Short mmCIF file of C-alpha atoms in Angstrom, two decimals:
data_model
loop_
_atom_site.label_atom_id
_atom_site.label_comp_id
_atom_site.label_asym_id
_atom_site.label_seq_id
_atom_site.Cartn_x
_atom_site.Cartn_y
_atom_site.Cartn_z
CA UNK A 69 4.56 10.63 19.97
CA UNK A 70 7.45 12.83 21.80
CA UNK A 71 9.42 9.33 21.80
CA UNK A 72 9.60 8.71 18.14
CA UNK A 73 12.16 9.46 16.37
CA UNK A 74 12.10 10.40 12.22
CA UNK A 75 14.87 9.55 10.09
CA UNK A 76 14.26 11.24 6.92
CA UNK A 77 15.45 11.22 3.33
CA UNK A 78 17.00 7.83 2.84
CA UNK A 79 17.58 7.18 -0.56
CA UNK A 80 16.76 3.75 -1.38
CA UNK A 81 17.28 3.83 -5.05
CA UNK A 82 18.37 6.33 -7.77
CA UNK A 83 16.70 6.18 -11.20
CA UNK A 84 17.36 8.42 -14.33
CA UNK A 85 19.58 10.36 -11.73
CA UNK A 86 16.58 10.51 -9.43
CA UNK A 87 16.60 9.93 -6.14
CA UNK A 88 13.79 7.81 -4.55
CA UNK A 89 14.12 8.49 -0.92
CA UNK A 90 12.12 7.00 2.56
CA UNK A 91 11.32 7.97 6.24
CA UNK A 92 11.81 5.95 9.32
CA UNK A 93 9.62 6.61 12.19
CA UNK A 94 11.28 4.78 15.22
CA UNK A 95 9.46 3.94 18.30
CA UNK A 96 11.56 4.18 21.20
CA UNK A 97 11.09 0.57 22.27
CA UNK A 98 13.91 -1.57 20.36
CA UNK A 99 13.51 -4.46 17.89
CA UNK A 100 9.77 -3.62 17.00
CA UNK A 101 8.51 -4.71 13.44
CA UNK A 102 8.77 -3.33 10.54
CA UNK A 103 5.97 -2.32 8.05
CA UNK A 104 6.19 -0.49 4.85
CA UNK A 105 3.76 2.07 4.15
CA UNK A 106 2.63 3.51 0.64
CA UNK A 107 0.86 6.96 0.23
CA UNK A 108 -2.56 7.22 -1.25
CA UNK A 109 -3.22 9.85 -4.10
CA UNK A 110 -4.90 8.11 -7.11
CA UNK A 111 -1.64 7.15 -8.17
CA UNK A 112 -0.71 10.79 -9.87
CA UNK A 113 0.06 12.61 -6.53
CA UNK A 114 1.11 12.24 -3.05
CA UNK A 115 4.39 12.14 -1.00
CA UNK A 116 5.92 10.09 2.04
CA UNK A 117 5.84 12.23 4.31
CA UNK A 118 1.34 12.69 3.99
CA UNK A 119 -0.29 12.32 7.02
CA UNK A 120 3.17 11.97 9.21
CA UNK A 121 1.45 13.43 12.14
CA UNK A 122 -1.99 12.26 12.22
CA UNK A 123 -1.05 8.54 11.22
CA UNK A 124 2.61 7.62 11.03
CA UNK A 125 4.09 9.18 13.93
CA UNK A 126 0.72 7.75 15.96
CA UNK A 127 1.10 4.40 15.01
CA UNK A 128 4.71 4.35 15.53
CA UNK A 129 4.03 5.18 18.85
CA UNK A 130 2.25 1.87 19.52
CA UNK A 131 5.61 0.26 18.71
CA UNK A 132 5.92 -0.30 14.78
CA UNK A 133 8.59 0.79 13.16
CA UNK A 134 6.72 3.02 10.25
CA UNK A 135 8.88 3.12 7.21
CA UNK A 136 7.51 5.66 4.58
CA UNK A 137 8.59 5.35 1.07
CA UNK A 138 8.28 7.69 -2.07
CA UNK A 139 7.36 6.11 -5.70
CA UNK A 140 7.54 7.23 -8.64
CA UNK A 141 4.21 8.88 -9.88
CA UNK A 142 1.44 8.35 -13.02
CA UNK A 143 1.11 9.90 -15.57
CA UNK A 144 5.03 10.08 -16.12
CA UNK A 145 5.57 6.68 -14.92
CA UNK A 146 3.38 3.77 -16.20
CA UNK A 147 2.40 0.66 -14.17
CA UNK A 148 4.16 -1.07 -13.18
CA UNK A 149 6.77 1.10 -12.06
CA UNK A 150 5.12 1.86 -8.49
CA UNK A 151 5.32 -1.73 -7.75
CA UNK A 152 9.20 -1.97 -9.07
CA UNK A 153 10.14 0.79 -6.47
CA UNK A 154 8.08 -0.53 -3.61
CA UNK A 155 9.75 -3.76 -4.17
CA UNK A 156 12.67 -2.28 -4.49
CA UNK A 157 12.29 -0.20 -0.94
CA UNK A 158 11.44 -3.81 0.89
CA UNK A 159 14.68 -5.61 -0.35
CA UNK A 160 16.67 -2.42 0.58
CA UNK A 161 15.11 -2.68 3.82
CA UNK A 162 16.60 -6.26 4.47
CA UNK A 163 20.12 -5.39 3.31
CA UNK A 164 20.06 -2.21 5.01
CA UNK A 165 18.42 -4.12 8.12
CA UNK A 166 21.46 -4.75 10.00
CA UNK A 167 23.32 -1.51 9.20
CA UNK A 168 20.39 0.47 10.33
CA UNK A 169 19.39 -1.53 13.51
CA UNK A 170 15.97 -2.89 11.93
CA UNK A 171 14.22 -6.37 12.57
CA UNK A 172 13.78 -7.31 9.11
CA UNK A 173 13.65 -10.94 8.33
CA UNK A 174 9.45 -10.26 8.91
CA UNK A 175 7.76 -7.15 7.33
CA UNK A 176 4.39 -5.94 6.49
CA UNK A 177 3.08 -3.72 4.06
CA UNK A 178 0.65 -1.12 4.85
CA UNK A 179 -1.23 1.21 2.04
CA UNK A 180 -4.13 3.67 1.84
CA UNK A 181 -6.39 4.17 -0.95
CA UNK A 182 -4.05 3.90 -4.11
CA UNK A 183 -1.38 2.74 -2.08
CA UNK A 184 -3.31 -0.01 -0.80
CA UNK A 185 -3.74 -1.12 -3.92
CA UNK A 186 0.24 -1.07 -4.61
CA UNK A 187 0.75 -2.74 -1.36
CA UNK A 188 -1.24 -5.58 -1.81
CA UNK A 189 -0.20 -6.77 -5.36
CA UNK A 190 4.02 -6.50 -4.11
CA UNK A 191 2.20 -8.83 -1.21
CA UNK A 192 0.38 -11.02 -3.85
CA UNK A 193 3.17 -11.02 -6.91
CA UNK A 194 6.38 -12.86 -5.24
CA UNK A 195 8.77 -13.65 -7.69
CA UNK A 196 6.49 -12.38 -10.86
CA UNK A 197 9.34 -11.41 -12.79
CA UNK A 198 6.53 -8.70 -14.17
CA UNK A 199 6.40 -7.21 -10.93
CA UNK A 200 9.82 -7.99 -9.54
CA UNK A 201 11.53 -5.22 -11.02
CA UNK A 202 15.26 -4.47 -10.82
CA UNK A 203 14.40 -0.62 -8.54
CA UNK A 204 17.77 -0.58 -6.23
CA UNK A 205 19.61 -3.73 -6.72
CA UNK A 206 19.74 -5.81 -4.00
CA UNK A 207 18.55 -8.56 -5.90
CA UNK A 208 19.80 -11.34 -3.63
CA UNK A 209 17.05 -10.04 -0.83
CA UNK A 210 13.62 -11.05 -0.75
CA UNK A 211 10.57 -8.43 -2.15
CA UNK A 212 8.16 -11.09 0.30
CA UNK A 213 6.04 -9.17 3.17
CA UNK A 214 4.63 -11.23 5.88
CA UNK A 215 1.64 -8.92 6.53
CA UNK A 216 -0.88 -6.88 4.72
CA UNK A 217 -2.59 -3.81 6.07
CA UNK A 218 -5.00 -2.54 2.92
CA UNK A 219 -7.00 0.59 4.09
CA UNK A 220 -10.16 1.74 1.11
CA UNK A 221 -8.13 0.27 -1.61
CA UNK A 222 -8.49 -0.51 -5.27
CA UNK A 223 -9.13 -3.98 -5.56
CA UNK A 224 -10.66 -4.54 -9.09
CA UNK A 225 -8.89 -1.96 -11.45
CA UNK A 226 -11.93 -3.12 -14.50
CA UNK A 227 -14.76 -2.36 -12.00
CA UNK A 228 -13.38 0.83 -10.50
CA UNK A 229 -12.95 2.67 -13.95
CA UNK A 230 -16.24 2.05 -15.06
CA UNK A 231 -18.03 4.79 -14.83
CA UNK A 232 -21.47 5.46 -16.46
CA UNK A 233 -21.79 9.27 -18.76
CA UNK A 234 -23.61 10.26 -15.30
CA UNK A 235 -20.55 9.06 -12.83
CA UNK A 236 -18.12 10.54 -15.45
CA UNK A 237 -19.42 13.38 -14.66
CA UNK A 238 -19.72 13.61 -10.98
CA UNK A 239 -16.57 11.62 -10.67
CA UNK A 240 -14.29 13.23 -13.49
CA UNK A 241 -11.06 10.67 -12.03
CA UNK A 242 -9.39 9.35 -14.40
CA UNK A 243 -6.85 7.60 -12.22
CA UNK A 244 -6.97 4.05 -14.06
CA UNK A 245 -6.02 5.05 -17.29
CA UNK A 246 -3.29 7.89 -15.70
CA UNK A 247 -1.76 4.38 -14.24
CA UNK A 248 -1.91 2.08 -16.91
CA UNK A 249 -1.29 4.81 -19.86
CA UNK A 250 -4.32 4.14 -21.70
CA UNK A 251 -6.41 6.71 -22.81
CA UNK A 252 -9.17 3.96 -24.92
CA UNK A 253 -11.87 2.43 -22.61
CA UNK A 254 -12.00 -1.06 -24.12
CA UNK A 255 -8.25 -1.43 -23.82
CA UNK A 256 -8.55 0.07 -20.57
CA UNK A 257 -10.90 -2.49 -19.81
CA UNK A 258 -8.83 -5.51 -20.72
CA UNK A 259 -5.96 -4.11 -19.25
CA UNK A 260 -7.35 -3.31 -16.03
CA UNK A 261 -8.80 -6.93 -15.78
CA UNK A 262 -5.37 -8.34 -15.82
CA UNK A 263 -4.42 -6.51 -12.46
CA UNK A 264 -7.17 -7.27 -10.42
CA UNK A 265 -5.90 -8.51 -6.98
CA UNK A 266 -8.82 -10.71 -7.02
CA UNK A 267 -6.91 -13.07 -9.71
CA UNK A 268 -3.63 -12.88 -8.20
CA UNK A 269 -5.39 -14.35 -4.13
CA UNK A 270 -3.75 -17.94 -3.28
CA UNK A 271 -3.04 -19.67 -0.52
CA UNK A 272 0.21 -18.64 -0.24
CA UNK A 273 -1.07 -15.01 0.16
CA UNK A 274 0.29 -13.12 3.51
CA UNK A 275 -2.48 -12.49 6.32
CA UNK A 276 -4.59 -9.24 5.42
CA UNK A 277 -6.34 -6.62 7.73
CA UNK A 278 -8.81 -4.51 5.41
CA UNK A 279 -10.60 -1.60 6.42
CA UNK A 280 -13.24 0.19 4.67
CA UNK A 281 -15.60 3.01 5.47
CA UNK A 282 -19.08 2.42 5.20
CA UNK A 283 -20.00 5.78 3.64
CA UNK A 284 -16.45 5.57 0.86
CA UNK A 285 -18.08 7.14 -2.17
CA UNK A 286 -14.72 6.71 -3.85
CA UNK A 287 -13.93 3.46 -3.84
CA UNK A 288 -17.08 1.29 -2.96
CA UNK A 289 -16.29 -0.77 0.20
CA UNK A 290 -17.81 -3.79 -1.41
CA UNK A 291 -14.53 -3.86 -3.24
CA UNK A 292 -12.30 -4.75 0.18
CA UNK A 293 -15.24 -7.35 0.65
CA UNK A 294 -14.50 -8.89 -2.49
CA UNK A 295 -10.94 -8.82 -1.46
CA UNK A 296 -11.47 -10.66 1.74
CA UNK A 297 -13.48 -12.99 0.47
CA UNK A 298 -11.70 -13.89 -1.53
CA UNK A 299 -8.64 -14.51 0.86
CA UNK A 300 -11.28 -16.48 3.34
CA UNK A 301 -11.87 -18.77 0.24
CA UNK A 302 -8.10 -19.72 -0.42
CA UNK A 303 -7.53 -20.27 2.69
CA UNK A 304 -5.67 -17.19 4.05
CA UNK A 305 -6.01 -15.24 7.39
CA UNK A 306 -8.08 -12.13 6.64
CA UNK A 307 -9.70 -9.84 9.04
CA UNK A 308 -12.28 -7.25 7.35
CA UNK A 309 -13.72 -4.02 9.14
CA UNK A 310 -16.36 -1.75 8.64
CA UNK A 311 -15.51 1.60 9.85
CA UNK A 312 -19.06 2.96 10.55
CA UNK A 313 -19.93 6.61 9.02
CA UNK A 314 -16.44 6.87 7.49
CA UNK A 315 -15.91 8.25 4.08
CA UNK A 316 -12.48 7.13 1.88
CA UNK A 317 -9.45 9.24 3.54
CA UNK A 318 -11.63 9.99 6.80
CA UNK A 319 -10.50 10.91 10.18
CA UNK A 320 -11.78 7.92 11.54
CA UNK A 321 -8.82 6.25 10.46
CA UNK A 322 -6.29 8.50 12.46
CA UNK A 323 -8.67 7.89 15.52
CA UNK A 324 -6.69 6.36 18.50
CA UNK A 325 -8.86 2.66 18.35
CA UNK A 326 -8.36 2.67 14.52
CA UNK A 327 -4.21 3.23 14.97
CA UNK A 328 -3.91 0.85 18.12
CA UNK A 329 -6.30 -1.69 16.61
CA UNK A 330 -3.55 -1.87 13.58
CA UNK A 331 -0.54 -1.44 15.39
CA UNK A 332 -1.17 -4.50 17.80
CA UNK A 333 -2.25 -6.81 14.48
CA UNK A 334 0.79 -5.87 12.93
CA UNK A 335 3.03 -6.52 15.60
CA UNK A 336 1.31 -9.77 16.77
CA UNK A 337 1.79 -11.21 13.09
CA UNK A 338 5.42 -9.81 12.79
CA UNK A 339 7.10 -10.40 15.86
#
């Protein structure tokens, strides 16, 4: 950890005279790959710099380049803005490659929770003009990742705002409709169905490594199964894993096996 290095503050885009800004956490062995990572925080909350030394700095230190970007948060910005400015952050990355000493003809994506979410549909939405967004210019470089890392994501937006009176009440979230900017649960409903990443899997889909913990009360871990299954059917390299006795956000997944385990998939499918 002593040998990475953190750039911080990069602005990759400026919006309404904000600035949206990254970190780069360099391992000190040259030309290692290059993997986006997006925050987790229900979409209303969260920064880049979250879980810098328990996770980023760690699995930079297995040689991946870690390259942590803000977006722009629910409620004041409505989906799909997130995905614009993650977008935007990957073809900044690939014009600012060169400049910055980066390997970026090949990068993955890597999310937690709501960011995994966000992650996977820039990696399943290439050239969706929806989705595209204009976030930074740059417009001749390429939003495509090569690799998906999705940690106890969203997968089906309809199923995980359903919530009985009972669940509403144990589970006041209200995440979904904070993203989408619907307050009415039958719109909500429709809308939500339209973003499923289950819909958007093809063949063409990028290679996925999902993670779930058994014991995610959260988001159900039968939702990354759904996910990789559904990758397995089109065709696609997926690897699922069952963290045993791990809840959503646990430890477990700053755990030494858990980081290494990640670090050497992403670099074997980016080098």
């Amino acid at each position: 950890m002593d040998e990475v290095t953190i750039e911080q503050d990069l602005v990759y885009a400026t919006l309404d005279g904000t600035d949206l800004r990254l970190d780069i956490y360099r391992p000190a062995e040259p030309d290692t790959p290059v993997v986006l990572y997006a925050h987790g925080g229900g979409w209303s909350r969260g920064e880049k710099s979250e879980d810098s030394a328990t996770r980023l700095a760690p699995l930079a230190a297995y040689g991946v380049t870690v390259v942590s970007a803000d977006y722009r948060l629910a409620p004041k910005a409505v989906f799909p803005q997130q995905v614009h400015d993650l977008k935007g952050a990957v073809r900044w990355l690939r014009a600012q490659g060169p400049q910055l000493g980066l390997s970026t003809q090949r990068i993955g994506v890597w999310g937690t929770s709501a960011g995994a979410y966000l992650g996977s549909l820039l990696a399943l939405s290439n050239g969706d003009s929806a989705l595209e967004g204009a976030v930074g210019g740059n417009l001749d470089q390429s939003s495509a990742v090569q690799a998906v890392v999705h940690w106890f994501g969203q997968v089906d937006l309809e199923a995980s705002a359903a919530r009985s009176p009972l669940e509403a009440k144990l589970l006041p979230f209200r995440f979904e409709a904070d993203l989408l900017g619907i307050d009415d649960p039958e719109r909500l409903a429709e809308r939500a169905h339209e973003w499923s990443l289950l819909s958007r899997v093809t063949q063409q889909a990028p290679p996925f490594l999902i993670a779930h913990g058994d014991r995610d009360r959260i988001v159900p871990p039968g939702q990354g199964l759904a996910l990789h299954e559904a990758l397995v059917r089109a065709g696609v390299r997926s690897r699922f894993e069952y963290v045993g006795g791990a809840g959503h956000e646990d430890s477990e997944f700053h755990s030494r096996a858990t980081l290494a385990s990640t670090a050497a998939w992403l670099r074997a499918l980016l080098r």
